[in-house]
CSV table of C-alpha atoms in Angstrom, one decimal:
chain,number,residue,atom,x,y,z
B,927,MET,CA,11.1,31.2,-30.4
B,928,MET,CA,10.2,28.9,-29.1
B,929,ALA,CA,6.4,28.6,-30.2
B,930,LYS,CA,8.4,28.9,-33.4
B,931,ARG,CA,10.9,26.0,-32.7
B,932,THR,CA,7.9,23.7,-31.9
B,933,ALA,CA,5.9,24.4,-35.0
B,934,THR,CA,9.4,23.6,-37.0
B,935,ARG,CA,9.4,20.1,-35.6
B,936,ARG,CA,6.1,19.2,-35.8
B,937,THR,CA,6.2,20.3,-39.3
B,938,LEU,CA,9.3,17.7,-39.7
B,939,LEU,CA,7.8,14.6,-37.6
B,940,SER,CA,4.8,14.7,-39.6
B,941,ALA,CA,7.2,15.1,-43.4
B,942,LEU,CA,8.4,11.6,-42.0
B,943,VAL,CA,5.8,10.0,-40.8
B,944,GLY,CA,4.3,11.0,-44.1
B,945,ALA,CA,7.6,9.6,-46.2
B,946,GLY,CA,8.4,6.6,-43.8
B,947,ALA,CA,11.0,6.0,-41.4
B,948,ALA,CA,14.2,7.7,-42.4
B,949,THR,CA,18.0,5.9,-42.0
B,950,LEU,CA,20.2,9.7,-41.5
B,951,VAL,CA,23.1,8.6,-43.0
B,952,GLY,CA,25.3,10.4,-45.7
B,953,CYS,CA,24.7,13.7,-44.2
B,954,ASP,CA,28.1,14.3,-41.6
B,955,PRO,CA,29.3,17.6,-41.9
B,956,ASP,CA,33.0,17.8,-43.4
B,957,ARG,CA,35.3,16.7,-39.7
B,958,SER,CA,37.8,19.6,-40.6
B,959,ARG,CA,34.7,21.6,-39.6
B,960,VAL,CA,33.7,19.0,-37.1
B,961,ALA,CA,33.6,21.2,-33.0
B,962,ALA,CA,35.5,19.3,-30.8
B,963,VAL,CA,34.9,21.2,-27.8
B,964,PRO,CA,31.3,20.6,-25.8
B,965,PRO,CA,28.8,24.2,-26.1
B,966,ASP,CA,26.8,23.5,-24.0
B,967,PRO,CA,27.8,22.4,-20.0
B,968,LEU,CA,26.9,19.5,-18.9
B,969,LEU,CA,27.5,16.5,-16.1
B,970,VAL,CA,28.1,13.2,-16.7
B,971,ASP,CA,29.1,9.9,-15.7
B,972,LEU,CA,32.7,8.7,-15.8
B,973,ALA,CA,35.0,5.4,-14.9
B,974,ASP,CA,36.8,6.9,-11.4
B,975,GLY,CA,33.6,9.9,-10.8
B,976,LEU,CA,30.9,12.3,-11.5
B,977,GLY,CA,31.3,14.7,-14.2
B,978,LEU,CA,31.5,17.9,-15.2
B,979,LEU,CA,32.7,19.2,-18.9
B,980,ARG,CA,32.2,22.5,-19.0
B,981,GLY,CA,33.9,23.8,-22.6
B,982,ALA,CA,37.7,22.6,-22.8
B,983,GLU,CA,37.4,21.9,-18.5
B,984,ARG,CA,37.0,18.1,-17.1
B,985,GLN,CA,36.3,18.5,-13.4
B,986,VAL,CA,36.3,14.7,-12.0
B,987,ILE,CA,34.3,14.3,-8.6
B,988,PRO,CA,35.0,11.1,-7.6
B,989,HIS,CA,32.5,11.4,-5.3
B,990,ALA,CA,29.1,12.9,-5.1
B,991,VAL,CA,25.8,13.4,-6.0
B,992,ALA,CA,23.9,16.3,-8.7
B,993,THR,CA,20.8,17.7,-7.4
B,994,ALA,CA,17.6,17.1,-9.8
B,995,ASP,CA,18.0,20.9,-11.4
B,996,GLY,CA,21.9,19.7,-11.7
B,997,ARG,CA,22.5,23.4,-10.5
B,998,SER,CA,25.0,21.7,-7.6
B,999,VAL,CA,26.8,19.0,-6.9
B,1000,TYR,CA,27.9,17.8,-3.6
B,1001,ALA,CA,31.2,16.1,-2.9
B,1002,SER,CA,32.9,14.4,-0.1
B,1003,ALA,CA,36.4,13.3,0.0
B,1004,PRO,CA,38.7,11.6,3.3
B,1005,GLU,CA,40.1,13.5,5.6
B,1006,GLY,CA,42.3,11.9,8.5
B,1007,ALA,CA,39.6,9.4,9.7
B,1008,ASP,CA,37.1,12.0,8.7
B,1009,THR,CA,35.0,13.5,5.6
B,1010,ALA,CA,35.2,16.2,3.9
B,1011,PHE,CA,31.8,17.8,2.8
B,1012,TRP,CA,31.1,20.7,0.3
B,1013,ARG,CA,29.1,22.2,-2.6
B,1014,ILE,CA,30.2,22.3,-6.1
B,1015,GLU,CA,27.7,25.2,-8.1
B,1016,THR,CA,28.0,23.9,-11.8
B,1017,ALA,CA,27.6,26.3,-13.7
B,1018,THR,CA,30.7,28.1,-12.9
B,1019,GLY,CA,33.0,25.8,-10.7
B,1020,VAL,CA,33.1,27.4,-7.9
B,1021,ALA,CA,32.9,26.2,-4.3
B,1022,SER,CA,31.5,26.3,-0.6
B,1023,ALA,CA,33.4,26.3,2.0
B,1024,ARG,CA,33.8,22.4,3.0
B,1025,VAL,CA,33.1,21.0,6.4
B,1026,ARG,CA,34.2,18.4,8.7
B,1027,LEU,CA,31.7,15.4,8.8
B,1028,PRO,CA,32.8,13.2,11.6
B,1029,GLY,CA,34.2,9.6,10.5
B,1030,ARG,CA,34.0,8.5,6.3
B,1031,TRP,CA,30.4,8.7,4.4
B,1032,VAL,CA,29.6,9.1,0.9
B,1033,PRO,CA,26.7,11.0,-0.6
B,1034,GLN,CA,23.9,9.3,-1.0
B,1035,THR,CA,21.2,11.3,-2.0
B,1036,VAL,CA,19.5,15.1,-2.7
B,1037,SER,CA,16.5,16.5,-1.8
B,1038,ALA,CA,14.2,17.5,-4.0
B,1039,ASP,CA,15.0,21.1,-3.2
B,1040,GLY,CA,18.9,20.6,-3.4
B,1041,THR,CA,19.6,21.3,-0.1
B,1042,TRP,CA,19.0,18.3,2.6
B,1043,VAL,CA,22.1,15.1,1.3
B,1044,ALA,CA,21.4,11.3,3.2
B,1045,LEU,CA,25.3,10.2,3.4
B,1046,THR,CA,26.1,6.2,4.2
B,1047,THR,CA,28.9,4.7,5.2
B,1048,GLU,CA,30.0,3.3,1.9
B,1049,ALA,CA,28.3,3.7,-2.0
B,1050,VAL,CA,25.7,1.6,-2.3
B,1051,SER,CA,22.1,2.3,-4.6
B,1052,VAL,CA,19.0,1.1,-5.4
B,1053,THR,CA,19.5,0.5,-9.1
B,1054,ALA,CA,22.4,-1.9,-8.3
B,1055,VAL,CA,22.2,-5.0,-6.6
B,1056,SER,CA,21.7,-6.2,-3.4
B,1057,PRO,CA,24.0,-4.8,-0.6
B,1058,ALA,CA,26.9,-6.5,1.7
B,1059,GLY,CA,24.9,-8.0,4.6
B,1060,ARG,CA,24.3,-6.2,7.9
B,1061,ASP,CA,21.5,-5.0,11.3
B,1062,VAL,CA,21.9,-1.4,11.5
B,1063,THR,CA,22.9,0.7,8.7
B,1064,PRO,CA,24.6,4.5,9.7
B,1065,VAL,CA,22.7,7.5,7.6
B,1066,LEU,CA,23.8,10.5,8.2
B,1067,ILE,CA,22.0,14.2,7.1
B,1068,ALA,CA,23.6,16.7,6.5
B,1069,ASP,CA,23.9,20.2,4.6
B,1070,ALA,CA,26.4,22.4,3.6
B,1071,GLY,CA,26.8,23.9,6.4
B,1072,GLY,CA,27.4,20.5,8.3
B,1073,VAL,CA,25.6,17.4,9.8
B,1074,ARG,CA,22.0,17.9,9.9
B,1075,GLN,CA,21.2,15.1,11.7
B,1076,ARG,CA,22.8,11.4,12.8
B,1077,LEU,CA,20.7,7.7,11.8
B,1078,ARG,CA,21.9,4.3,13.4
B,1079,LEU,CA,18.4,3.0,11.6
B,1080,PRO,CA,17.9,-1.4,12.1
B,1081,GLY,CA,18.2,-3.8,9.8
B,1082,ASN,CA,19.9,-3.7,6.0
B,1083,VAL,CA,18.4,0.2,4.2
B,1084,VAL,CA,19.6,2.1,1.1
B,1085,PRO,CA,18.5,5.3,1.3
B,1086,GLU,CA,16.6,6.7,-1.9
B,1087,ALA,CA,14.3,9.6,-1.6
B,1088,PHE,CA,13.3,12.9,0.8
B,1089,THR,CA,10.1,13.8,1.7
B,1090,HIS,CA,9.3,17.4,0.2
B,1091,ASP,CA,9.4,18.2,3.6
B,1092,HIS,CA,12.6,17.3,4.6
B,1093,GLY,CA,10.1,15.6,7.4
B,1094,GLY,CA,11.2,11.4,6.4
B,1095,LEU,CA,13.3,9.8,3.8
B,1096,PHE,CA,12.3,7.3,1.7
B,1097,VAL,CA,14.8,3.6,2.4
B,1098,LEU,CA,14.9,0.2,0.4
B,1099,GLU,CA,15.0,-1.9,3.4
B,1100,TRP,CA,16.8,-5.7,2.6
B,1101,LEU,CA,15.4,-8.6,3.3
B,1102,PRO,CA,16.7,-10.3,5.4
B,1103,PRO,CA,18.9,-8.2,6.3
B,1104,GLN,CA,22.5,-10.6,6.4
B,1105,ALA,CA,21.5,-12.7,3.5
B,1106,PRO,CA,19.5,-9.5,1.3
B,1107,ASP,CA,17.6,-11.1,-1.5
B,1108,ARG,CA,14.4,-8.9,-1.5
B,1109,TYR,CA,13.7,-5.3,-0.5
B,1110,ARG,CA,10.8,-3.9,0.4
B,1111,VAL,CA,10.3,0.8,0.1
B,1112,ARG,CA,9.6,1.9,3.2
B,1113,VAL,CA,9.4,5.8,5.3
B,1114,VAL,CA,11.3,6.5,8.0
B,1115,ASP,CA,10.7,9.3,9.7
B,1116,LEU,CA,13.3,11.5,10.6
B,1117,VAL,CA,11.8,13.2,14.6
B,1118,THR,CA,12.3,9.5,15.7
B,1119,GLY,CA,14.5,8.0,13.3
B,1120,VAL,CA,11.6,4.9,12.6
B,1121,ALA,CA,11.0,3.4,9.7
B,1122,GLY,CA,7.2,2.6,8.7
B,1123,PRO,CA,5.2,1.6,5.5
B,1124,LEU,CA,3.7,4.1,2.9
B,1125,GLN,CA,0.0,5.3,2.2
B,1126,THR,CA,-1.7,3.3,-0.1
B,1127,ARG,CA,-3.0,6.3,-3.7
B,1128,LEU,CA,-5.8,6.3,-1.3
B,1129,LYS,CA,-3.9,8.3,1.2
B,1130,GLN,CA,-5.3,4.9,2.7
B,1131,ALA,CA,-2.6,3.1,5.9
B,1132,ILE,CA,-1.6,-0.8,4.5
B,1133,PRO,CA,-2.1,-3.1,7.6
B,1134,ALA,CA,0.6,-5.2,8.5
B,1135,GLY,CA,2.5,-8.0,6.3
B,1136,ALA,CA,0.5,-6.0,3.5
B,1137,GLU,CA,4.0,-4.6,2.2
B,1138,GLU,CA,5.0,-5.7,-1.1
B,1139,GLU,CA,8.9,-7.5,-0.9
B,1140,MET,CA,9.8,-7.0,-4.3
B,1141,ARG,CA,12.9,-8.8,-6.6
B,1142,GLY,CA,14.4,-8.5,-9.4
B,1143,ASP,CA,16.3,-5.8,-10.9
B,1144,GLY,CA,16.0,-1.5,-9.7
B,1145,ARG,CA,16.2,-0.3,-12.9
B,1146,GLN,CA,16.5,2.6,-14.2
B,1147,ALA,CA,15.3,6.2,-11.6
B,1148,VAL,CA,13.4,9.5,-13.4
B,1149,LEU,CA,11.9,12.4,-10.7
B,1150,ALA,CA,9.1,14.7,-12.5
B,1151,PRO,CA,10.4,17.6,-13.8
B,1152,ASP,CA,7.8,18.9,-11.7
B,1153,ARG,CA,10.4,17.2,-7.8
B,1154,ARG,CA,6.9,15.6,-6.6
B,1155,VAL,CA,6.8,12.2,-7.8
B,1156,LEU,CA,9.6,9.0,-8.6
B,1157,TYR,CA,9.4,6.6,-10.9
B,1158,THR,CA,11.8,3.9,-11.0
B,1159,LEU,CA,11.9,1.0,-13.6
B,1160,TYR,CA,11.3,-2.4,-11.4
B,1161,THR,CA,12.5,-5.7,-14.0
B,1162,HIS,CA,12.9,-9.5,-12.6
B,1163,GLN,CA,9.9,-9.7,-10.3
B,1164,PRO,CA,8.7,-13.7,-10.0
B,1165,ASP,CA,5.8,-14.7,-8.3
B,1166,HIS,CA,5.1,-10.6,-6.9
B,1167,ARG,CA,2.1,-9.3,-5.5
B,1168,HIS,CA,1.7,-5.9,-5.3
B,1169,THR,CA,0.4,-4.6,-1.4
B,1170,ARG,CA,-3.0,-4.2,-3.6
B,1171,ASP,CA,-3.3,-7.7,-4.2
B,1172,ARG,CA,-1.8,-8.6,-0.5
B,1173,ILE,CA,-4.6,-6.5,0.8
B,1174,SER,CA,-7.7,-8.2,-1.4
B,1175,GLY,CA,-6.2,-10.8,-1.0
B,1176,ARG,CA,-6.1,-11.1,-5.3
B,1177,PRO,CA,-3.2,-13.7,-5.9
B,1178,GLY,CA,-2.0,-11.3,-8.2
B,1179,ARG,CA,-1.2,-11.0,-11.8
B,1180,ASP,CA,2.4,-13.1,-14.0
B,1181,VAL,CA,3.3,-10.0,-13.9
B,1182,HIS,CA,7.5,-9.4,-14.7
B,1183,ALA,CA,8.3,-5.8,-15.1
B,1184,PHE,CA,6.5,-2.2,-13.2
B,1185,VAL,CA,6.7,1.3,-12.4
B,1186,HIS,CA,6.9,2.3,-9.5
B,1187,THR,CA,5.3,5.6,-8.6
B,1188,LEU,CA,6.8,6.9,-5.3
B,1189,HIS,CA,4.6,10.4,-4.6
B,1190,LEU,CA,7.1,12.7,-2.0
B,1191,TYR,CA,4.2,15.1,-1.1
B,1192,GLU,CA,1.7,12.7,-0.3
B,1193,ARG,CA,3.9,10.0,1.0
B,1194,TRP,CA,1.9,6.7,-1.2
B,1195,ALA,CA,3.2,4.1,-3.9
B,1196,TYR,CA,2.1,2.7,-6.4
B,1197,CYS,CA,3.6,-0.4,-8.8
B,1198,VAL,CA,2.9,-0.1,-12.8
B,1199,ASP,CA,2.3,-3.1,-14.5
B,1200,LEU,CA,4.1,-4.2,-17.1
B,1201,PRO,CA,1.9,-6.0,-20.1
B,1202,HIS,CA,3.6,-8.4,-21.8
B,1203,PRO,CA,6.9,-8.7,-23.3
B,1204,PHE,CA,8.0,-6.1,-20.5
B,1205,GLY,CA,10.5,-7.8,-18.1
B,1206,GLU,CA,11.4,-10.7,-19.3
B,1207,GLY,CA,15.0,-9.7,-21.1
B,1208,PRO,CA,17.2,-7.5,-19.8
B,1209,ALA,CA,17.3,-5.6,-17.5
B,1210,ASP,CA,19.9,-3.2,-19.3
B,1211,GLY,CA,17.9,-3.9,-22.3
B,1212,HIS,CA,15.2,-1.4,-20.6
B,1213,VAL,CA,14.8,2.1,-20.4
B,1214,MET,CA,12.5,5.1,-19.2
B,1215,ALA,CA,12.3,9.0,-20.5
B,1216,ILE,CA,9.5,11.7,-19.1
B,1217,ALA,CA,8.1,14.0,-21.2
B,1218,PRO,CA,9.1,17.4,-20.3
B,1219,ASP,CA,5.2,18.5,-19.5
B,1220,GLY,CA,5.4,15.1,-16.9
B,1221,SER,CA,1.7,14.0,-18.5
B,1222,ARG,CA,3.7,11.1,-20.1
B,1223,LEU,CA,6.0,8.3,-19.3
B,1224,HIS,CA,7.4,6.4,-22.0
B,1225,VAL,CA,9.4,2.7,-21.0
B,1226,ALA,CA,11.1,1.2,-24.1
B,1227,ASP,CA,12.4,-2.9,-24.3
B,1228,LEU,CA,14.6,-3.0,-27.1
B,1229,THR,CA,16.0,-6.2,-26.3
B,1230,SER,CA,11.2,-7.4,-27.9
B,1231,GLY,CA,10.9,-3.7,-29.8
B,1232,THR,CA,8.2,-2.5,-27.5
B,1233,VAL,CA,8.0,0.5,-26.3
B,1234,ALA,CA,4.7,1.5,-24.1
B,1235,GLU,CA,3.0,4.8,-22.7
B,1236,ILE,CA,2.4,5.2,-19.4
B,1237,SER,CA,-0.6,8.6,-17.8
B,1238,THR,CA,1.6,9.8,-15.0
B,1239,ASP,CA,-2.4,11.2,-14.4
B,1240,GLU,CA,-4.3,8.4,-13.8
B,1241,LEU,CA,-0.6,5.4,-14.0
B,1242,THR,CA,-2.5,3.0,-15.8
B,1243,VAL,CA,-0.2,2.1,-20.1
B,1244,ARG,CA,-2.1,4.1,-22.3
B,1245,ARG,CA,-1.2,2.8,-25.2
B,1246,THR,CA,1.7,0.4,-26.5
B,1247,ALA,CA,4.1,-0.4,-30.2
B,1248,ALA,CA,6.5,-2.2,-31.9
B,1249,VAL,CA,9.8,-0.7,-32.6
B,1250,PRO,CA,13.1,-2.1,-34.6
B,1251,VAL,CA,14.8,-4.0,-31.7
B,1252,ALA,CA,18.5,-3.6,-30.5
B,1253,SER,CA,21.3,-4.7,-28.2
B,1254,GLY,CA,22.8,-4.1,-25.7
B,1255,PRO,CA,22.0,-1.9,-22.7
B,1256,ALA,CA,19.5,1.1,-23.5
B,1257,TYR,CA,19.1,4.5,-22.9
B,1258,ALA,CA,16.3,7.2,-23.9
B,1259,THR,CA,15.8,10.7,-23.3
B,1260,ALA,CA,12.2,12.9,-24.7
B,1261,ASP,CA,10.7,16.1,-25.3
B,1262,ASP,CA,7.9,17.0,-26.4
B,1263,ASP,CA,7.5,16.0,-29.0
B,1264,ARG,CA,10.5,13.3,-29.6
B,1265,LEU,CA,11.7,10.2,-27.9
B,1266,PHE,CA,14.7,8.9,-28.3
B,1267,LEU,CA,16.4,5.3,-28.7
B,1268,GLY,CA,19.5,4.3,-28.0
B,1269,GLY,CA,21.0,0.5,-28.7
B,1270,ALA,CA,23.9,-1.2,-30.4
B,1271,GLY,CA,25.2,1.5,-32.7
B,1272,VAL,CA,22.2,3.0,-33.7
B,1273,VAL,CA,20.3,6.0,-32.9
B,1274,ARG,CA,16.2,6.4,-33.0
B,1275,THR,CA,13.2,9.1,-33.0
B,1276,VAL,CA,9.4,7.8,-32.1
B,1277,ASP,CA,7.5,10.1,-32.9
B,1278,ALA,CA,5.5,10.4,-29.3
B,1279,ALA,CA,1.7,11.5,-31.2
B,1280,GLY,CA,1.6,8.3,-33.1
B,1281,LEU,CA,5.4,6.3,-30.9
B,1282,ARG,CA,6.5,5.1,-34.5
B,1283,VAL,CA,9.8,5.5,-35.3
B,1284,VAL,CA,10.6,8.2,-38.0
B,1285,ALA,CA,14.2,8.5,-38.8
B,1286,GLU,CA,17.6,6.4,-37.5
B,1287,ARG,CA,20.4,7.1,-37.6
B,1288,PRO,CA,23.3,4.6,-37.4
B,1289,VAL,CA,26.7,5.9,-34.8
B,1290,ASP,CA,30.2,3.7,-35.2
B,1291,ALA,CA,30.5,3.1,-31.2
B,1292,PRO,CA,27.9,0.9,-28.5
B,1293,VAL,CA,25.7,3.8,-26.6
B,1294,THR,CA,26.6,4.6,-23.2
B,1295,GLY,CA,23.9,7.6,-23.2
B,1296,LEU,CA,21.4,10.2,-24.4
B,1297,LEU,CA,20.7,13.1,-23.2
B,1298,LEU,CA,18.3,16.3,-25.4
B,1299,GLY,CA,21.1,19.4,-24.8
B,1300,PRO,CA,18.8,23.5,-23.7
B,1301,GLU,CA,15.8,23.9,-25.6
B,1302,SER,CA,16.4,20.5,-27.2
B,1303,GLY,CA,18.7,22.3,-29.6
B,1304,ARG,CA,21.1,19.4,-29.8
B,1305,LEU,CA,21.1,15.6,-29.0
B,1306,TYR,CA,23.6,14.0,-26.9
B,1307,VAL,CA,24.9,10.7,-28.0
B,1308,GLY,CA,28.2,9.1,-25.6
B,1309,GLY,CA,30.3,6.8,-26.7
B,1310,ARG,CA,32.9,4.5,-25.2
B,1311,ASP,CA,35.6,7.5,-24.1
B,1312,ALA,CA,33.7,10.2,-26.3
B,1313,LEU,CA,30.8,12.3,-26.4
B,1314,ARG,CA,28.8,13.5,-30.0
B,1315,TRP,CA,26.2,15.8,-30.5
B,1316,LEU,CA,23.4,15.7,-33.0
B,1317,ASP,CA,21.3,17.7,-35.1
B,1318,PRO,CA,18.3,16.2,-33.0
B,1319,ALA,CA,15.6,16.0,-36.4
B,1320,SER,CA,18.1,16.1,-39.7
B,1321,GLY,CA,19.8,13.8,-37.8
B,1322,ALA,CA,23.6,15.5,-39.2
B,1323,GLU,CA,27.1,15.2,-36.5
B,1324,LEU,CA,27.8,18.9,-34.9
B,1325,GLY,CA,30.9,18.0,-33.9
B,1326,ARG,CA,32.3,15.1,-31.3
B,1327,ALA,CA,35.0,15.5,-28.5
B,1328,ALA,CA,37.0,13.0,-26.8
B,1329,VAL,CA,35.2,12.1,-22.8
B,1330,PRO,CA,38.5,9.8,-21.5
B,1331,GLY,CA,37.0,7.0,-19.1
B,1332,LEU,CA,33.1,8.8,-20.1
B,1333,VAL,CA,30.2,5.7,-19.0
B,1334,GLY,CA,27.1,8.3,-19.2
B,1335,LEU,CA,25.0,11.1,-19.7
B,1336,ARG,CA,23.6,13.1,-17.0
B,1337,GLY,CA,22.7,16.0,-18.1
B,1338,PRO,CA,22.7,19.7,-18.8
B,1339,VAL,CA,23.5,22.3,-16.5
B,1340,PRO,CA,21.3,25.1,-16.6
B,1341,SER,CA,23.0,28.4,-16.7
B,1342,SER,CA,23.5,30.6,-13.7
């Protein structure tokens, strides 16, 4: 069945490429027949927290982090001077027993296998503005059974990800700690509580003073489908020098954006530089999407109208192509054959083989998110307080629903 569906998509894409880009208008069904309830359960971002949509049910979880596969959500809530902490199974909404954590904590990141959570005393993010100044950062490691470890890390750090074996915690260390304006990626040994540098891609130790320090904007993080590698897009990096340039003594190149590649198994990092004009426009005009097999990563800058394809095996930019520009924040999602790009008032389909726009569909509101439903059967488009879903092949609108407070889309909820 899957092979037949893929062949059908490729046949359609070939036909569209041969005919040129098509504008998909006038194909909406009669609004009286459009479904009003999302047919797939979804995780979404709401103004007041993480949202779980299942049919007509809408559950809001103010302080929460989802597992990589979307099967579970870890949540917290104040309970007196302490914190209640529990896990929710997204397919059913069933919650575990609540455990009590000493002090006030909010979930920050969850391990790739979905079992351990790093919590901080305040909400922070590796893709947001710099945190408030501090000299010590409390971090709590917990699972559904309660506290596993309590840390007081020197400096101003933000937890980013766990190593695959739970032996380490990758963090962004902000410098200087009381007035942060730059950051570097380090790994905290969860046995000793000591932070140290990562390895190079060649699995060599980084000499003292050679760790790269980054400025600018962390735009978006994407985990590889096999959960072994975390890709983070950084833009606006003035006078940046990578670790490999510091070690070799090279001055580095005039690069304003790159994809930071963090290997969660082997504890090394490597930056894939993006060519001009990436990084010169607004950070929110940049977006990434990874293919389901993890072999290629697409990065788009819709402000300049440029898309790049990165080989995740070679960690190089294979090619770039021009796409129509779009204003406002950019969003993307991908399947085996197609890359979908959303900007202000438009959703475009890019043929992944040729990196050519083959279809576009105007939408009547700014896009706030894109995601594909199970088996690419529906393309969900987030809007202002509303969600719509399209046929990915024809662009026809299949349904829409009001979702008050909707600000972003996370992903589909797997079946139990």
